[in-house]
mmCIF file of C-alpha atoms and ligand atoms in Angstrom:
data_model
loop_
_atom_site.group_PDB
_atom_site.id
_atom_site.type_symbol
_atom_site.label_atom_id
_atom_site.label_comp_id
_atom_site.label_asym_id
_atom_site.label_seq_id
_atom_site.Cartn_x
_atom_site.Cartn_y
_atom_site.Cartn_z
ATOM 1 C CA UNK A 1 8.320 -48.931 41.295
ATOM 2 C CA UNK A 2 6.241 -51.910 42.196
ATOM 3 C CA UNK A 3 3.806 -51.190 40.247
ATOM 4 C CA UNK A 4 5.615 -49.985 36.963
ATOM 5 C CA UNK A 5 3.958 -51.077 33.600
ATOM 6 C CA UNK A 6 8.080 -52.646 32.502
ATOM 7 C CA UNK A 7 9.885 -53.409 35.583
ATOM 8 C CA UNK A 8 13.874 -55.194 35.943
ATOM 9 C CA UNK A 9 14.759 -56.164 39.084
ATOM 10 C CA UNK A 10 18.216 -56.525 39.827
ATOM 11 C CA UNK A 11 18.391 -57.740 36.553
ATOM 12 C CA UNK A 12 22.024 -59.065 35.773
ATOM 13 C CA UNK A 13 23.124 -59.496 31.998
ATOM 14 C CA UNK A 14 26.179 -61.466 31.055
ATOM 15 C CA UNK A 15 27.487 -62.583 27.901
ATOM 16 C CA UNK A 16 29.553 -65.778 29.118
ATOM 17 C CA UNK A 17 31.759 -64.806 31.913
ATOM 18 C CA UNK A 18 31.683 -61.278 30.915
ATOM 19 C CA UNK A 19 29.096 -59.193 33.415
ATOM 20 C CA UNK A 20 27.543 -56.659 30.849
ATOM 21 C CA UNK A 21 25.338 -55.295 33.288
ATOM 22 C CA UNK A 22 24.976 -55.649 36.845
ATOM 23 C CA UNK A 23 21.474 -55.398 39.492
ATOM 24 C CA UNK A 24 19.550 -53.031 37.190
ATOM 25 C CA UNK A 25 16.562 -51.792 38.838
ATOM 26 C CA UNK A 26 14.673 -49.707 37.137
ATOM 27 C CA UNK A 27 10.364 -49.066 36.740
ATOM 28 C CA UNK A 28 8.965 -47.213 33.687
ATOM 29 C CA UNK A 29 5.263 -46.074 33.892
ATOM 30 C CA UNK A 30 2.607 -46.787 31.149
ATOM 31 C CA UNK A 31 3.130 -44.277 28.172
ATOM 32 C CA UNK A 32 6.381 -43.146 29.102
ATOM 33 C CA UNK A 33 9.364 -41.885 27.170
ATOM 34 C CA UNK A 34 12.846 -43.122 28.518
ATOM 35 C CA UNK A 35 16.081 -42.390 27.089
ATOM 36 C CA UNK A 36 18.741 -44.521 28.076
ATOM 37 C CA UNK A 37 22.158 -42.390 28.408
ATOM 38 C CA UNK A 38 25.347 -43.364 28.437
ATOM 39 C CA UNK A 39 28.773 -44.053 26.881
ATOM 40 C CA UNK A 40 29.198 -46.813 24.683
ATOM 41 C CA UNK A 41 29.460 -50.192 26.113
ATOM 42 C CA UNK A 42 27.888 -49.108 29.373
ATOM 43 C CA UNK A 43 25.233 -51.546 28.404
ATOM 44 C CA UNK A 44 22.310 -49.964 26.938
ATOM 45 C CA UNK A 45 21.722 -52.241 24.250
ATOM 46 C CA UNK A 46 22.243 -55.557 26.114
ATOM 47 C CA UNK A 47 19.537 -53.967 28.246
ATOM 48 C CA UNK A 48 17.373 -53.651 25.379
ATOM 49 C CA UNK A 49 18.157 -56.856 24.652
ATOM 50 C CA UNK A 50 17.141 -58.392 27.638
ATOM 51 C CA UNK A 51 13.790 -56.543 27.367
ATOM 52 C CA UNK A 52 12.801 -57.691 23.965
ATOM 53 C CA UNK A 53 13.796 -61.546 25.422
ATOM 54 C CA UNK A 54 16.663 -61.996 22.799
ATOM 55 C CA UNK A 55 19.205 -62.355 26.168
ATOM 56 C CA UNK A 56 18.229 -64.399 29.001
ATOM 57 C CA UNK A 57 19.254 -62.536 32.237
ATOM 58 C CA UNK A 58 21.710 -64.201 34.531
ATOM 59 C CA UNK A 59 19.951 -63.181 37.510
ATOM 60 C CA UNK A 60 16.894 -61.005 38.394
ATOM 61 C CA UNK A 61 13.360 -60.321 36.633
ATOM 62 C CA UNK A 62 11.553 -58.877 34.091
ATOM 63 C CA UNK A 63 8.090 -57.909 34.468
ATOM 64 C CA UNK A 64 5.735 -56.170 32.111
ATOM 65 C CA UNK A 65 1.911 -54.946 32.494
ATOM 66 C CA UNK A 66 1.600 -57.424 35.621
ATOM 67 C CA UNK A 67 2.794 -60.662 34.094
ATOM 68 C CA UNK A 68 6.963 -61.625 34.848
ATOM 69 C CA UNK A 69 8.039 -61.860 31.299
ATOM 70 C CA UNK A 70 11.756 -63.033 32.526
ATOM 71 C CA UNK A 71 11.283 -66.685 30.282
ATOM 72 C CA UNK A 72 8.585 -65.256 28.095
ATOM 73 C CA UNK A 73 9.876 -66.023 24.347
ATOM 74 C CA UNK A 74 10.555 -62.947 22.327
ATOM 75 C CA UNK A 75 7.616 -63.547 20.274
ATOM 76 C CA UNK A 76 5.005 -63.558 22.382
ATOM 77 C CA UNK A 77 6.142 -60.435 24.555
ATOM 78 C CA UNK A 78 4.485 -57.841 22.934
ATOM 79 C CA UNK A 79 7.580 -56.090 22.917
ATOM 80 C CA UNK A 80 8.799 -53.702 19.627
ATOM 81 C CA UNK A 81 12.607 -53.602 18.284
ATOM 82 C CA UNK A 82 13.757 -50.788 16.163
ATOM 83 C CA UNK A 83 17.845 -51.128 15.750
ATOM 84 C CA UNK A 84 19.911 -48.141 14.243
ATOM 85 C CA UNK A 85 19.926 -50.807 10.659
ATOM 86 C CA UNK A 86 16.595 -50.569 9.833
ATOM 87 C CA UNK A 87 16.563 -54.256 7.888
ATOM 88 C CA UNK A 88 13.605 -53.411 5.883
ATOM 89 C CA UNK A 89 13.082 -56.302 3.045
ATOM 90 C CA UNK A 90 14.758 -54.612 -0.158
ATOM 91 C CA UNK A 91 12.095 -56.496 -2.268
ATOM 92 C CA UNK A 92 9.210 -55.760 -0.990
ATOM 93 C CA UNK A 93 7.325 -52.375 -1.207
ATOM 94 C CA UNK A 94 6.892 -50.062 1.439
ATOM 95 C CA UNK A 95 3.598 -51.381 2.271
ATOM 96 C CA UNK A 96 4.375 -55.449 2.334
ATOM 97 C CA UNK A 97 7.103 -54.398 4.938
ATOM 98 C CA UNK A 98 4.717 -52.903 7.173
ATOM 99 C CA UNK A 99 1.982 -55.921 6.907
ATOM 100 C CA UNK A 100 4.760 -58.253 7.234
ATOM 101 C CA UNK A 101 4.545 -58.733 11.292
ATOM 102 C CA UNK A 102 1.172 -58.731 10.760
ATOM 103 C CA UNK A 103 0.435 -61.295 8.040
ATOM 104 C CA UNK A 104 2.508 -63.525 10.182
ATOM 105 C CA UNK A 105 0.272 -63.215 12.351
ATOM 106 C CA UNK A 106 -2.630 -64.201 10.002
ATOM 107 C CA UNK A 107 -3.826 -60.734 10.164
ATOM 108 C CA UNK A 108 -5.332 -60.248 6.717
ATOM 109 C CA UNK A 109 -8.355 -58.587 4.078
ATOM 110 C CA UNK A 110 -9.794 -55.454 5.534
ATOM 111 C CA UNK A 111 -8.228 -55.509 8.779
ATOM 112 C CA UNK A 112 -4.970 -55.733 7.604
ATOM 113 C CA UNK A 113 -5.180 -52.719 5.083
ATOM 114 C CA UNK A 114 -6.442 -50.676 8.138
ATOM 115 C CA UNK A 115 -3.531 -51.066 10.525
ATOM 116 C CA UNK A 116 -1.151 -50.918 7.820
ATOM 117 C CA UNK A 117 -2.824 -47.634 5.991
ATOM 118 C CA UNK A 118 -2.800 -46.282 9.759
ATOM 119 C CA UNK A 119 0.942 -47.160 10.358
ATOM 120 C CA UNK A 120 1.996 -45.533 7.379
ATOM 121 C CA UNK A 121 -0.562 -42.507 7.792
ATOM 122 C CA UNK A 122 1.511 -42.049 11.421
ATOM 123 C CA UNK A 123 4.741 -41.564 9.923
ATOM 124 C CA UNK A 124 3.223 -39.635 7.289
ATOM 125 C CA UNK A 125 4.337 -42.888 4.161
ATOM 126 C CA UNK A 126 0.399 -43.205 2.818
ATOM 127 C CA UNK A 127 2.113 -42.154 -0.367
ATOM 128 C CA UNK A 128 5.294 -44.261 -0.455
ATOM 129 C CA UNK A 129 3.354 -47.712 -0.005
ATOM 130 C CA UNK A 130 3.997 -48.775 -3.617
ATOM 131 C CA UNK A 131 7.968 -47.625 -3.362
ATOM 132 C CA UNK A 132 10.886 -50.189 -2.194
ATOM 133 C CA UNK A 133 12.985 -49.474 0.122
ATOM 134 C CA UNK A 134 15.946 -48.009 -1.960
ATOM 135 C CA UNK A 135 13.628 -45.763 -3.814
ATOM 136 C CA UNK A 136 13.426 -44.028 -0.136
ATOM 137 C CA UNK A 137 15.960 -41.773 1.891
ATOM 138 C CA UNK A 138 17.195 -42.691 5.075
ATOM 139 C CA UNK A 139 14.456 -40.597 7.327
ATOM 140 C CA UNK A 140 11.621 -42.341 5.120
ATOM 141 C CA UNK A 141 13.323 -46.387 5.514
ATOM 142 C CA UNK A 142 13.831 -45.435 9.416
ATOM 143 C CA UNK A 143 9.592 -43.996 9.416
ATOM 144 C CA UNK A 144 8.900 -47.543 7.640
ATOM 145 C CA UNK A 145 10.821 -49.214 10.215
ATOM 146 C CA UNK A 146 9.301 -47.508 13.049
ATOM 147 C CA UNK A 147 5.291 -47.803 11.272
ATOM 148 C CA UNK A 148 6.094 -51.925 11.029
ATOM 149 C CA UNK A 149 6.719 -51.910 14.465
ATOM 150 C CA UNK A 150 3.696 -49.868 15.669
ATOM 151 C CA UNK A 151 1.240 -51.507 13.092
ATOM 152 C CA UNK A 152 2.389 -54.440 16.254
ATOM 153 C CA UNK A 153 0.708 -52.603 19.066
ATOM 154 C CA UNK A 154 3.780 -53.524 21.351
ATOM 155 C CA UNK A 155 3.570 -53.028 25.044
ATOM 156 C CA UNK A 156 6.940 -51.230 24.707
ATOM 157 C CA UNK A 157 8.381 -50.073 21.764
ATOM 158 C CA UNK A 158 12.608 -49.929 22.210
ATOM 159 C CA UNK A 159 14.445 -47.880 20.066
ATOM 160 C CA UNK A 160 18.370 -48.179 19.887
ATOM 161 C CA UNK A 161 20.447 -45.391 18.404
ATOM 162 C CA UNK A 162 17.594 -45.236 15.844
ATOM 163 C CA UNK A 163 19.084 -41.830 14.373
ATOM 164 C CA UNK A 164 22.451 -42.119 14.564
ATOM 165 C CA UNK A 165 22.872 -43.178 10.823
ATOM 166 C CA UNK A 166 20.872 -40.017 9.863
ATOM 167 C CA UNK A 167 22.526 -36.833 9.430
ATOM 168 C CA UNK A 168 22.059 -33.673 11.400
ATOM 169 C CA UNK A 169 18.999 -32.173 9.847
ATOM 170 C CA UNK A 170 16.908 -35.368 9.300
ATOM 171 C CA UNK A 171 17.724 -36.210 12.917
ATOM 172 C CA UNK A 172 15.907 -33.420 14.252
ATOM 173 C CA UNK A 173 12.883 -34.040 12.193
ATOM 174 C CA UNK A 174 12.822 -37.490 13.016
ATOM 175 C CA UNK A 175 13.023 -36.620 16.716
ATOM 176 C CA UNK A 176 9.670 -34.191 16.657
ATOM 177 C CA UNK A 177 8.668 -37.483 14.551
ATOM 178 C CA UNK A 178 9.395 -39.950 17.016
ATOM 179 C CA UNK A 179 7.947 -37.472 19.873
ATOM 180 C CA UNK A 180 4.784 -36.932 18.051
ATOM 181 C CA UNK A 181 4.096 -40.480 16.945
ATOM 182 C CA UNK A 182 4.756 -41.511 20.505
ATOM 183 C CA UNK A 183 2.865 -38.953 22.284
ATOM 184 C CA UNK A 184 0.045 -39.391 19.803
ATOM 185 C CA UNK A 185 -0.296 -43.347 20.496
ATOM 186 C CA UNK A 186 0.901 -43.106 24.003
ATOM 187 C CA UNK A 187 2.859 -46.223 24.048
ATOM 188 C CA UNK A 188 5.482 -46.609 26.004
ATOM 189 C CA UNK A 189 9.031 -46.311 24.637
ATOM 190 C CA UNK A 190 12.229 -46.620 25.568
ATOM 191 C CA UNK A 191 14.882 -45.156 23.545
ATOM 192 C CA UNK A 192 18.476 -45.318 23.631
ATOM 193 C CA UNK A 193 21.382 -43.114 22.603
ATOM 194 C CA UNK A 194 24.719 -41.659 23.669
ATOM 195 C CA UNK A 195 23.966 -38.162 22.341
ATOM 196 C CA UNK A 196 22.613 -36.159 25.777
ATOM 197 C CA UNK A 197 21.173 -33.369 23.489
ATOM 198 C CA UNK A 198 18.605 -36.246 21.647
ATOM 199 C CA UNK A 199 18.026 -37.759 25.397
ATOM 200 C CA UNK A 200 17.267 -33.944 26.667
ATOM 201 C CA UNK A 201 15.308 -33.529 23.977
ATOM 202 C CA UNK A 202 12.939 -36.175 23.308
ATOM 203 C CA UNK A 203 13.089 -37.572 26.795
ATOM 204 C CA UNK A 204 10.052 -37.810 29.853
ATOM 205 C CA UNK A 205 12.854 -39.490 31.687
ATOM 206 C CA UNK A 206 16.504 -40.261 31.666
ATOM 207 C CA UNK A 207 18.347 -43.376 32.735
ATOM 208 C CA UNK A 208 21.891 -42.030 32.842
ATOM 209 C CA UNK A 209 24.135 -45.141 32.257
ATOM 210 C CA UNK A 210 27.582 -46.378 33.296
ATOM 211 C CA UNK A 211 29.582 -49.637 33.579
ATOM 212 C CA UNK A 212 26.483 -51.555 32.942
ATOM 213 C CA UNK A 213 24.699 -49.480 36.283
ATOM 214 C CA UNK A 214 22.658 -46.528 36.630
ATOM 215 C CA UNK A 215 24.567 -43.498 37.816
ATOM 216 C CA UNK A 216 20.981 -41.358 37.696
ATOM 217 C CA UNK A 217 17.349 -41.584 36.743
ATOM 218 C CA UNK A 218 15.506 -38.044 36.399
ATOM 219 C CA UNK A 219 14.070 -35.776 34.064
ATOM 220 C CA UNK A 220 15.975 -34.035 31.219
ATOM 221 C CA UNK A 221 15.382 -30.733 33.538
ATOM 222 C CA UNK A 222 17.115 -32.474 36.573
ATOM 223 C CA UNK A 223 19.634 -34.511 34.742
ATOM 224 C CA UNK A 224 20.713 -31.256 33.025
ATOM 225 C CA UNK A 225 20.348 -29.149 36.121
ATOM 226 C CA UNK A 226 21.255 -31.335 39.037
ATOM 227 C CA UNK A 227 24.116 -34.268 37.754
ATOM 228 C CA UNK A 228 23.985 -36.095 40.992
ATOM 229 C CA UNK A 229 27.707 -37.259 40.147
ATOM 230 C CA UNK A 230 30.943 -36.212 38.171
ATOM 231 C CA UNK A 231 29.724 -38.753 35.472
ATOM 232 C CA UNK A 232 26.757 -37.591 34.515
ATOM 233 C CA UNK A 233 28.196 -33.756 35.408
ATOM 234 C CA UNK A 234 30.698 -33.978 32.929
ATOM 235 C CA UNK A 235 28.548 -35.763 30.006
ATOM 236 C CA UNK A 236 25.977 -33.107 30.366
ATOM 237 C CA UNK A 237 28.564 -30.379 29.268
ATOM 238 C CA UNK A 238 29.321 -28.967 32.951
ATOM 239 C CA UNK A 239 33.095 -28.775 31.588
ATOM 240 C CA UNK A 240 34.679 -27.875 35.321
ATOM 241 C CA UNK A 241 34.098 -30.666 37.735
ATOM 242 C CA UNK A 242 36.087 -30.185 40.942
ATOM 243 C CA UNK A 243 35.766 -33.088 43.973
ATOM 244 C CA UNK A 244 35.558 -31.125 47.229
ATOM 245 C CA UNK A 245 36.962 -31.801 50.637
ATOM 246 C CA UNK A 246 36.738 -30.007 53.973
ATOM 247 C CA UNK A 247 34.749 -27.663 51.793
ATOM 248 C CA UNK A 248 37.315 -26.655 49.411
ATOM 249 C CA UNK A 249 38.362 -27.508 45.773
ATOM 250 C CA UNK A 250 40.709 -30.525 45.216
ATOM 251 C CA UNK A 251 42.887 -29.357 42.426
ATOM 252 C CA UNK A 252 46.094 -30.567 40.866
ATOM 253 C CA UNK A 253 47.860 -27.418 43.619
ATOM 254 C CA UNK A 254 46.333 -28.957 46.684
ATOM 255 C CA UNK A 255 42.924 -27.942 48.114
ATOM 256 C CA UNK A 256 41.742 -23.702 47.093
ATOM 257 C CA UNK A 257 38.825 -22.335 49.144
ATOM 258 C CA UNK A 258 36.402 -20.473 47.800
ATOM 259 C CA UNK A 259 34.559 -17.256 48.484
ATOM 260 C CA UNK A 260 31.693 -18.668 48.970
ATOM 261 C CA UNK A 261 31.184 -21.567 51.878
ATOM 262 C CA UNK A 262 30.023 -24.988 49.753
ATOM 263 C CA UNK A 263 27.540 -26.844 50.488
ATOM 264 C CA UNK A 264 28.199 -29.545 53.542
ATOM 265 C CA UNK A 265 26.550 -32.637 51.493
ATOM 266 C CA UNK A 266 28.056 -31.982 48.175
ATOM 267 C CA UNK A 267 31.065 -34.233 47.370
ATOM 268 C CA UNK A 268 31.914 -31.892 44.631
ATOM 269 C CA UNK A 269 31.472 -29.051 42.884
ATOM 270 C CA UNK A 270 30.608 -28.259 38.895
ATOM 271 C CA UNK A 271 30.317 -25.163 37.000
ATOM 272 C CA UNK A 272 28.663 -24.530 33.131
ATOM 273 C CA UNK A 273 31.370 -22.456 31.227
ATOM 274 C CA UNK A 274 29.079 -19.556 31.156
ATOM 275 C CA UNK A 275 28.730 -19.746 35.281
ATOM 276 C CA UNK A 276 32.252 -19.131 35.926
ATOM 277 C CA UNK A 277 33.012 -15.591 36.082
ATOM 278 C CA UNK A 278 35.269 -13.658 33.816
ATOM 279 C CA UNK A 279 37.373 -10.699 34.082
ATOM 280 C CA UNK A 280 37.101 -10.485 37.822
ATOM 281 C CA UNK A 281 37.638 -12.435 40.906
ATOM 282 C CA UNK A 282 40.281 -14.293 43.143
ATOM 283 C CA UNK A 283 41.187 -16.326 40.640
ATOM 284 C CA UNK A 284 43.835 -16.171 37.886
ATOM 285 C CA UNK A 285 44.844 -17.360 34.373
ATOM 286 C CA UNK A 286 46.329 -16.821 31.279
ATOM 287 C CA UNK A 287 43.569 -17.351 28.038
ATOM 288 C CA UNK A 288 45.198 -20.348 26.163
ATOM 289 C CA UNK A 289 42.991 -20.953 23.630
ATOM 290 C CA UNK A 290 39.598 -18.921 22.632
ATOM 291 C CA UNK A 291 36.554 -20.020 20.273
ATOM 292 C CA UNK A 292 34.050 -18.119 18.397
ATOM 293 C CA UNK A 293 30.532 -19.797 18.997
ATOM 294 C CA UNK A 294 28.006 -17.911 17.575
ATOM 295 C CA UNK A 295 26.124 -15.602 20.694
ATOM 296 C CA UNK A 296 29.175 -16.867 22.441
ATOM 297 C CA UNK A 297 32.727 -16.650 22.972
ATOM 298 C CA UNK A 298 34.487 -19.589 24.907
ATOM 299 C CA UNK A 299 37.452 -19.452 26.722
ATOM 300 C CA UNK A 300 40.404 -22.251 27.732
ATOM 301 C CA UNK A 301 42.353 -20.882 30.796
ATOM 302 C CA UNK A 302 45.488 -22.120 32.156
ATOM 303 C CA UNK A 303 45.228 -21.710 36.006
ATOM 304 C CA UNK A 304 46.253 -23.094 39.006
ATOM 305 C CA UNK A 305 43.010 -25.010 39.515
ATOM 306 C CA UNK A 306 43.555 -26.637 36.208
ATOM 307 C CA UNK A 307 42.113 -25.871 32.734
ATOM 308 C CA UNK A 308 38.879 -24.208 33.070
ATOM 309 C CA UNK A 309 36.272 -23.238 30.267
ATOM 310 C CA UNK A 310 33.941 -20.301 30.523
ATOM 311 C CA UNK A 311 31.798 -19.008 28.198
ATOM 312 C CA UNK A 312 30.950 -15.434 27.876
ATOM 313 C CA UNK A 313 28.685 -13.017 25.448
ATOM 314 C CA UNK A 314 30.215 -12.842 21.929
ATOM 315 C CA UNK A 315 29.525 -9.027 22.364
ATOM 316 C CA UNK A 316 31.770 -8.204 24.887
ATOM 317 C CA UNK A 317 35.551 -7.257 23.797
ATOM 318 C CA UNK A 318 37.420 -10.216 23.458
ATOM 319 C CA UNK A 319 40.585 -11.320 25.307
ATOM 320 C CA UNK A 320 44.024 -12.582 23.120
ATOM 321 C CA UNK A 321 45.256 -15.541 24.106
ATOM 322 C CA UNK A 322 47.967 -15.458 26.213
ATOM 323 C CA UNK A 323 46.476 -12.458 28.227
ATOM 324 C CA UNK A 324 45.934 -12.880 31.839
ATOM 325 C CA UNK A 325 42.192 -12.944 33.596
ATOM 326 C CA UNK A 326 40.611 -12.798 36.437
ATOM 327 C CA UNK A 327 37.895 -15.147 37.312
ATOM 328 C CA UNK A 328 35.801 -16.696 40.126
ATOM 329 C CA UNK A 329 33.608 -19.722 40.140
ATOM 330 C CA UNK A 330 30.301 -18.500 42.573
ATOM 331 C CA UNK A 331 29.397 -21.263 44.770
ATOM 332 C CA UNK A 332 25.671 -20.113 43.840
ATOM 333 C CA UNK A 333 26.053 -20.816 40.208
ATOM 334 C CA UNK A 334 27.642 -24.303 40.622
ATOM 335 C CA UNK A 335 25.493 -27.654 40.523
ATOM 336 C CA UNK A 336 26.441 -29.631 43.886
ATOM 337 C CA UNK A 337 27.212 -33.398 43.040
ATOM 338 C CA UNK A 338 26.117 -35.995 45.452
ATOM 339 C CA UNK A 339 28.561 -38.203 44.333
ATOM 340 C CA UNK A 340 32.071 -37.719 42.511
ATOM 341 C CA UNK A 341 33.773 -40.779 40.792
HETATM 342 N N1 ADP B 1 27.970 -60.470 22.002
HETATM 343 C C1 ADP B 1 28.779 -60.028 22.986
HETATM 344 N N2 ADP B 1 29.715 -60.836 23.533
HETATM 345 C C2 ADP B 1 30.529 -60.422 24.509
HETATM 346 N N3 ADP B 1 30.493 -59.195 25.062
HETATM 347 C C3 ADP B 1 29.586 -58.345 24.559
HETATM 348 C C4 ADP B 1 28.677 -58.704 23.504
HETATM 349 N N4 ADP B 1 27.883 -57.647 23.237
HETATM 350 C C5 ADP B 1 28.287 -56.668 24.071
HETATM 351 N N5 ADP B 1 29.295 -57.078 24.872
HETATM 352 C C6 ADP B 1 29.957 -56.301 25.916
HETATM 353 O O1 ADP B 1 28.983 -55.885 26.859
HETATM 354 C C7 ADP B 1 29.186 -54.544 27.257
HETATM 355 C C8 ADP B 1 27.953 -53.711 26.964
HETATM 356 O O2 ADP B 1 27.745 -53.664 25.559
HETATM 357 P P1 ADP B 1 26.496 -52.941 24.917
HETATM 358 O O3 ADP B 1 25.285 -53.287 25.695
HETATM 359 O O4 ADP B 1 26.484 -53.261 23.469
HETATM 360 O O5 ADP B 1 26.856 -51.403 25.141
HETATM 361 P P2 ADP B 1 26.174 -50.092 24.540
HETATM 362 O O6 ADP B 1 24.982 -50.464 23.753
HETATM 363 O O7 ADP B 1 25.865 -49.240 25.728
HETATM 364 O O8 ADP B 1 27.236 -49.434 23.692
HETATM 365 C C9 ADP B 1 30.439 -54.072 26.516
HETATM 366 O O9 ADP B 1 31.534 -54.196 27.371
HETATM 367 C C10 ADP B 1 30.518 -55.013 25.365
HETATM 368 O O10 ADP B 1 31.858 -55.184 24.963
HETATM 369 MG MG1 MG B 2 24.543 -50.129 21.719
#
């Protein structure tokens, strides 16, 4: 962490008296990809904020390639802003938006045309240059927005909810975009959403996010597979989160053991739908409420432990609702949280 190309240290964000975001540490390396995670308001984008230097922290630093950038002016941190509004100019073409940044910068003649014509080659725009804005779809404005920024050369390049405003199909082209463009330039990015499939997907790292803290840093792999608390266990689709005590299940009955013995360290206990166990085991409940899924069927039981959702193949006979079930949830197939709450 010391030496991580952006670095906050117990960086503390406040908008008046209102704390927005509280001792953030956190190190990204050179050339990564971070997605910052988390519900809204948890304080992603007052983070990004803070790095771009349009909030001055309360407390802590900032530091980026080596130099503390804490009361470095926006302008002259080398740092890259794409919001979720792309605020291209509407009268200018597709190719004076791009060399804007840079013709402020007295950038100009054949040096100019080369980093823009490479900007737009990136996103794949060489043949929208002479278009305006509204003469482009949605994907194509956000691919101008993101080639005006690179044409920059930022340091880091942040990215907030920059594909929420798309719809479901350009989204996933614009991720490979964003993915490709980034792994093809290496710069380091930082991207932020509050859909876990985009931060699983795109993601080197995650920064999972809540009440302006970090509840876990890891990769998509670990963040999916390991939620080190109920949090992050339950906004990665784990669906039955259970706190544990003197190794058995708090539930709204009283404490249930399981047949399994649990883990010592874990302070609770959380199981996929398709890891608990249907038609069998020491468990019982009545099907409430069944969904067709495609390779799946999912189930909502009533039982003692509370609702539980499980998740079974969509070729095996299905059960009415109302009908009774056995079940079990196998310690083994259960993700131990270090944390609950
Ligand atoms: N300009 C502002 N003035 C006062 N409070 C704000 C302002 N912007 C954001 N906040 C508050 O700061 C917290 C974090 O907001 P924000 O960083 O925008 O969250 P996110 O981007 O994760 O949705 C929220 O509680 C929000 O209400
Ligand atoms: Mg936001």
């Amino acid at each position: 962490m010391s030496d991580a190309y952006l670095k906050l240290a117990k960086l503390t964000l406040a908008y008046g008296d209102t704390v927005a975001v509280k001792d953030l540490d956190l190190g990204i390396g050179k050339g990564e990809l971070v997605a910052l995670l988390g519900p809204s308001g948890c304080g992603k984008t007052t983070t990004m904020r803070a790095i771009a230097g349009l909030l001055t922290p309360a407390s802590g630093r900032i530091g980026l390639d080596g130099a503390d950038i804490t009361r470095v002016s926006a302008n002259k941190r080398a740092v890259g802003l794409v919001f979720q509004s792309y605020a291209l100019f509407p009268h200018l073409t597709v190719y004076e938006n791009v060399a804007f940044g840079l013709r402020l910068k007295s950038i100009s003649g054949a040096d100019l045309e080369a980093r823009v014509g490479a900007g737009l080659k990136s996103v794949g725009l060489t043949a929208f240059a002479g278009r305006k804005p509204a003469e482009l779809s949605g994907g194509q404005q956000q691919r101008v927005a993101l080639a005006r920024s690179m044409v920059m050369e930022p340091k880091v390049l942040l990215l907030d909810e920059p594909l929420s405003n798309l719809d479901a199909r350009l989204r996933l082209e614009m991720r490979a975009e964003l993915q490709r463009v980034q792994k093809e330039t290496g710069v380091t990015m930082i991207f932020v959403t509050h859909d876990q499939v985009e931060a699983l997907a795109l993601a080197d790292r995650i920064v999972v996010m809540l009440n302006g803290g970090i509840e876990q840093i890891g990769t998509p792999e670990e963040i999916y597979n390991n939620p080190a608390s109920a949090f992050v266990a339950d906004f990665v689709g784990f669906e039955n989160v259970f706190a544990l005590k003197d190794g058995k299940l708090t539930t709204p009955n009283g404490p249930v053991a399981l047949s399994g013995a649990a883990p010592d360290s874990a302070a609770g206990l959380a199981w996929r739908p398709r890891a608990v166990i249907l038609g069998s085991g020491q468990f019982h409940g009545t099907v409430r409420g069944t969904s067709f899924a495609g390779n799946t069927r999912e189930y909502l039981l009533d039982t003692p432990l509370g609702p539980i959702k499980a998740e079974i193949d969509a070729g095996l006979p299905p059960h009415d609702i109302g009908s009774a079930l056995a079940f079990d949830l196998p310690v083994a197939g259960a993700a131990n949280l270090k944390r609950f709450g």
